[in-house]
């Protein structure tokens, strides 16, 4: 071992001495050499014959490589142990071992995409049955009223009402004339008895304008009430009228009840009666028993 070291040291020392002697001369030779560059003189004209440079073609993008499953690297064979390994060799082997471990790291496989779920088909609506023309009912025609017939009926009713009013006014005027004529002459007791009928006629004539005529009502013949009326000298009522007949009216007889109420209202509505009863003959018309109804007309 010692025999080989001494010659090796001598050899290295000789090489270093030769390099110190030769290397400076080589650098001086390189520095003294000069490079001669030839120059051409060219006249430049006003216009040039040079063509415009073509534009560089656009680079086409390279297709992205599809990642392929790289095969797992095979494990390198284990090196044989050597006794004369240097520390640098150990560092290199450690670096290679790290690269091998990095290469052996397993790649994470991508998760599989979920399968698309097909939507459930919507239920088709059941078409409504359409009615045939035979099934559609035609609207029944509404009964139309004859306008001319209605006009004639209304006109006739109004004319009849006006005729009745005119007759009552004529009868009332005639009765007043009779009373006036009777007052002009002296009258006996018999004359006063005959004038009582005249007072009744005057009272009936005035009351007919204050109450509703029952002749157009159903079963009008049975409608009849009698009232006792007491007057003051000025023709006003001394007290409310008092029904004499009938004494009682059934609550279920609505028609008779309405007729009785209308008669009592007519007596009060027509007051005062000074236009038909003169005050100087007050004793003759002071008290009356008056019948309401068709039979009393």
Coordinates of C-alpha atoms in Angstrom, one line a residue:
X1 CA 0.0 0.0 0.0
X2 CA 2.7 2.5 0.9
X3 CA 4.8 1.5 -2.1
X4 CA 2.0 2.7 -4.5
X5 CA 1.4 6.0 -2.7
X6 CA 4.9 7.5 -3.2
X7 CA 5.1 7.0 -7.0
X8 CA 1.6 8.5 -7.3
X9 CA 2.6 11.6 -5.4
X10 CA 5.7 12.1 -7.6
X11 CA 3.7 11.7 -10.8
X12 CA 1.1 14.3 -9.7
X13 CA 3.8 16.8 -8.7
X14 CA 5.5 16.5 -12.1
X15 CA 2.2 17.1 -14.0
X16 CA 1.5 20.2 -11.9
X17 CA 5.0 21.6 -12.5
X18 CA 4.7 21.1 -16.3
X19 CA 1.3 22.9 -16.3
X20 CA 2.8 25.9 -14.5
X21 CA 5.5 26.2 -17.1
X22 CA 3.5 25.6 -20.3
X23 CA 0.1 27.3 -19.7
X24 CA 1.3 31.0 -19.6
X25 CA 2.9 30.8 -23.0
X26 CA -0.3 29.4 -24.6
X27 CA -2.4 32.3 -23.3
X28 CA 0.1 34.9 -24.8
X29 CA -0.1 33.3 -28.2
X30 CA -3.9 33.5 -28.3
X31 CA -3.9 37.1 -27.2
X32 CA -1.4 38.2 -30.0
X33 CA -3.4 36.6 -32.8
X34 CA -5.9 39.1 -34.5
X35 CA -9.0 38.3 -36.6
X36 CA -9.3 40.2 -39.9
X37 CA -12.9 40.7 -41.0
X38 CA -13.4 41.6 -44.8
X39 CA -15.7 44.6 -45.5
X40 CA -17.6 45.2 -48.8
X41 CA -18.6 48.7 -49.9
X42 CA -22.1 48.7 -51.5
X43 CA -23.9 51.8 -53.0
X44 CA -27.5 52.2 -51.8
X45 CA -30.0 53.3 -54.4
X46 CA -33.2 55.3 -53.7
X47 CA -35.4 52.2 -54.1
X48 CA -34.7 48.8 -52.9
X49 CA -35.4 45.6 -54.7
X50 CA -35.8 43.7 -51.6
X51 CA -39.1 41.9 -51.2
X52 CA -41.2 42.3 -48.1
X53 CA -40.5 39.4 -45.7
X54 CA -43.3 36.9 -45.5
X55 CA -45.0 36.8 -42.2
X56 CA -44.1 33.8 -40.2
X57 CA -46.9 31.2 -40.2
X58 CA -48.9 31.0 -37.1
X59 CA -47.8 28.0 -35.1
X60 CA -50.5 25.4 -35.0
X61 CA -51.3 24.3 -31.5
X62 CA -50.1 20.9 -30.8
X63 CA -52.8 18.5 -29.7
X64 CA -52.6 17.8 -26.0
X65 CA -51.3 14.4 -25.4
X66 CA -53.8 12.0 -23.9
X67 CA -52.5 10.8 -20.6
X68 CA -51.9 7.1 -20.8
X69 CA -51.7 4.8 -18.0
X70 CA -48.0 4.7 -17.3
X71 CA -46.8 1.3 -16.3
X72 CA -45.5 1.0 -12.8
X73 CA -41.7 1.2 -12.8
X74 CA -39.9 -2.0 -12.0
X75 CA -38.0 -2.0 -8.8
X76 CA -34.2 -1.7 -9.6
X77 CA -32.0 -4.6 -8.5
X78 CA -30.3 -4.2 -5.3
X79 CA -26.6 -3.3 -5.6
X80 CA -24.0 -5.8 -4.4
X81 CA -22.2 -4.7 -1.3
X82 CA -18.6 -3.4 -1.8
X83 CA -16.2 -2.7 0.8
X84 CA -14.3 0.0 -1.0
X85 CA -17.3 2.4 -1.6
X86 CA -16.7 6.1 -1.2
X87 CA -19.0 8.5 0.6
X88 CA -20.0 10.0 -2.7
X89 CA -21.2 6.7 -4.0
X90 CA -23.4 6.4 -0.9
X91 CA -25.0 9.8 -1.6
X92 CA -25.7 8.9 -5.2
X93 CA -27.3 5.7 -4.2
X94 CA -29.5 7.6 -1.7
X95 CA -30.6 10.0 -4.4
X96 CA -31.5 7.2 -6.8
X97 CA -33.5 5.5 -4.0
X98 CA -35.5 8.8 -3.4
X99 CA -36.3 9.0 -7.1
X100 CA -37.4 5.4 -7.1
X101 CA -39.7 6.0 -4.2
X102 CA -41.2 9.1 -5.9
X103 CA -41.8 7.1 -9.1
X104 CA -43.4 4.3 -7.1
X105 CA -46.1 6.7 -5.7
X106 CA -49.4 5.3 -6.9
X107 CA -51.5 7.6 -9.1
X108 CA -55.0 8.5 -7.7
X109 CA -57.6 7.1 -10.1
X110 CA -60.4 9.6 -11.0
X111 CA -63.8 8.8 -9.6
X112 CA -66.3 7.3 -12.1
X113 CA -68.9 9.7 -13.3
X114 CA -72.5 8.9 -12.1
X115 CA -74.8 7.5 -14.6
X116 CA -77.4 10.0 -15.9
X117 CA -80.8 9.3 -14.4
X118 CA -83.5 9.4 -17.0
X119 CA -86.5 11.6 -16.0
X120 CA -89.8 9.9 -15.5
X121 CA -92.2 10.6 -18.4
X122 CA -95.0 13.0 -17.6
X123 CA -98.5 11.4 -17.6
X124 CA -100.5 12.3 -20.7
X125 CA -103.7 14.2 -19.8
X126 CA -106.9 12.4 -20.6
X127 CA -108.8 14.4 -23.2
X128 CA -112.2 15.6 -22.1
X129 CA -115.1 14.2 -24.2
X130 CA -116.6 16.8 -26.4
X131 CA -120.3 17.0 -26.5
X132 CA -121.9 16.3 -29.8
X133 CA -124.6 18.7 -31.2
X134 CA -127.3 16.2 -30.1
X135 CA -126.1 16.3 -26.5
X136 CA -126.0 20.2 -26.3
X137 CA -129.4 21.4 -25.0
X138 CA -130.8 24.3 -26.9
X139 CA -131.9 27.1 -24.5
X140 CA -135.7 27.3 -24.2
X141 CA -137.1 30.4 -25.7
X142 CA -138.3 32.9 -23.0
X143 CA -141.9 33.9 -23.3
X144 CA -142.2 37.4 -24.7
X145 CA -144.8 39.8 -23.5
X146 CA -146.9 41.7 -26.0
X147 CA -146.1 45.3 -25.5
X148 CA -149.2 46.5 -27.2
X149 CA -151.4 44.3 -25.0
X150 CA -149.7 45.7 -21.8
X151 CA -150.2 49.3 -23.0
X152 CA -153.9 48.7 -23.7
X153 CA -154.4 47.0 -20.3
X154 CA -152.6 49.9 -18.4
X155 CA -154.6 52.5 -20.4
X156 CA -157.9 50.8 -19.7
X157 CA -157.1 50.6 -15.9
X158 CA -156.2 54.2 -15.7
X159 CA -159.3 55.3 -17.6
X160 CA -161.6 53.2 -15.3
X161 CA -160.0 54.8 -12.3
X162 CA -160.4 58.3 -13.6
X163 CA -164.1 57.6 -14.4
X164 CA -164.7 56.4 -10.8
X165 CA -163.1 59.5 -9.4
X166 CA -165.2 61.7 -11.7
X167 CA -168.4 60.0 -10.7
X168 CA -167.5 60.4 -7.0
X169 CA -166.9 64.1 -7.5
X170 CA -170.1 64.6 -9.3
X171 CA -172.0 62.8 -6.6
X172 CA -170.3 64.8 -3.9
X173 CA -171.2 68.1 -5.6
X174 CA -174.8 67.0 -6.0
X175 CA -175.0 66.1 -2.3
X176 CA -173.6 69.4 -1.3
X177 CA -176.1 71.2 -3.4
X178 CA -178.9 69.3 -1.6
X179 CA -177.6 70.4 1.8
X180 CA -177.4 74.0 0.7
X181 CA -180.8 73.9 -0.6
X182 CA -182.1 72.4 2.6
X183 CA -180.5 75.1 4.7
X184 CA -182.2 77.8 2.8
X185 CA -185.7 77.0 4.1
X186 CA -187.1 76.1 7.5
X187 CA -186.9 72.4 8.2
X188 CA -189.1 70.3 10.3
X189 CA -188.0 67.2 12.3
X190 CA -189.0 65.0 9.4
X191 CA -186.8 67.0 7.1
X192 CA -183.9 66.5 9.4
X193 CA -184.5 62.7 9.3
X194 CA -184.4 62.8 5.6
X195 CA -181.2 64.8 5.6
X196 CA -179.4 62.1 7.6
X197 CA -179.1 60.1 4.4
X198 CA -177.7 63.1 2.7
X199 CA -174.9 63.4 5.4
X200 CA -174.1 59.8 4.9
X201 CA -173.7 60.3 1.2
X202 CA -171.4 63.3 1.8
X203 CA -169.2 61.3 4.2
X204 CA -169.0 58.3 1.9
X205 CA -168.1 60.6 -1.1
X206 CA -165.2 62.0 0.9
X207 CA -164.0 58.7 2.4
X208 CA -163.9 57.0 -1.0
X209 CA -161.0 59.3 -2.0
X210 CA -159.0 58.2 1.1
X211 CA -159.2 54.5 1.0
X212 CA -158.5 51.7 -1.5
X213 CA -161.5 50.4 -3.5
X214 CA -161.7 46.6 -2.6
X215 CA -163.8 45.7 -5.7
X216 CA -160.7 44.2 -7.5
X217 CA -159.8 41.9 -4.5
X218 CA -160.7 38.2 -4.3
X219 CA -163.9 37.5 -2.3
X220 CA -164.6 41.3 -2.0
X221 CA -168.3 40.7 -1.2
X222 CA -167.4 39.4 2.3
X223 CA -165.3 42.4 3.2
X224 CA -167.4 44.7 5.5
X225 CA -166.7 46.7 8.7
X226 CA -168.7 49.2 10.6
X227 CA -167.1 52.2 12.4
X228 CA -168.5 54.7 14.9
X229 CA -167.3 58.2 14.2
X230 CA -167.7 61.2 16.5
X231 CA -166.8 64.7 15.2
X232 CA -166.1 68.1 16.8
X233 CA -167.8 71.3 15.6
X234 CA -164.8 72.3 13.6
X235 CA -165.0 69.0 11.6
X236 CA -162.0 67.2 13.4
X237 CA -162.3 63.8 15.1
X238 CA -163.2 63.9 18.8
X239 CA -161.6 60.5 19.3
X240 CA -160.1 57.7 17.2
X241 CA -162.7 55.8 15.2
X242 CA -164.2 52.7 17.0
X243 CA -165.0 49.5 15.1
X244 CA -168.4 48.2 15.9
X245 CA -168.8 45.2 13.6
X246 CA -167.3 42.7 13.6
X247 CA -166.3 42.6 17.2
X248 CA -163.3 40.4 16.6
X249 CA -161.3 39.5 13.5
X250 CA -159.3 36.3 13.3
X251 CA -155.5 36.7 13.1
X252 CA -155.4 34.1 10.3
X253 CA -157.7 36.2 8.1
X254 CA -155.0 38.5 6.6
X255 CA -157.3 39.9 3.9
X256 CA -159.9 41.0 6.4
X257 CA -157.3 42.5 8.8
X258 CA -155.8 44.6 6.0
X259 CA -159.2 45.8 4.9
X260 CA -160.0 46.8 8.5
X261 CA -156.7 48.7 8.9
X262 CA -157.3 50.6 5.6
X263 CA -160.8 51.7 6.7
X264 CA -159.6 53.1 10.1
X265 CA -156.7 54.9 8.3
X266 CA -159.1 56.4 5.7
X267 CA -161.2 58.0 8.5
X268 CA -158.2 59.7 10.1
X269 CA -156.6 60.6 6.7
X270 CA -159.7 62.5 5.4
X271 CA -160.0 64.7 8.6
X272 CA -161.0 67.5 9.0
X273 CA -164.5 67.4 7.6
X274 CA -165.5 71.1 7.8
X275 CA -165.7 71.2 4.0
X276 CA -168.8 69.0 4.0
X277 CA -170.3 69.6 7.4
X278 CA -171.5 73.1 8.2
X279 CA -171.0 74.1 11.9
X280 CA -174.5 75.5 12.3
X281 CA -175.9 72.1 11.8
X282 CA -173.4 70.3 14.1
X283 CA -176.1 68.4 16.0
X284 CA -177.2 66.7 12.8
X285 CA -173.7 65.3 11.8
X286 CA -172.0 65.1 15.2
X287 CA -172.1 61.3 15.3
X288 CA -172.1 58.7 12.5
X289 CA -172.2 54.9 12.2
X290 CA -170.5 54.3 8.9
X291 CA -170.3 51.0 6.9
X292 CA -167.2 50.2 4.8
X293 CA -167.6 47.6 2.0
X294 CA -169.0 47.1 -1.5
X295 CA -172.5 46.6 -0.1
X296 CA -172.5 50.0 1.5
X297 CA -171.8 51.8 -1.8

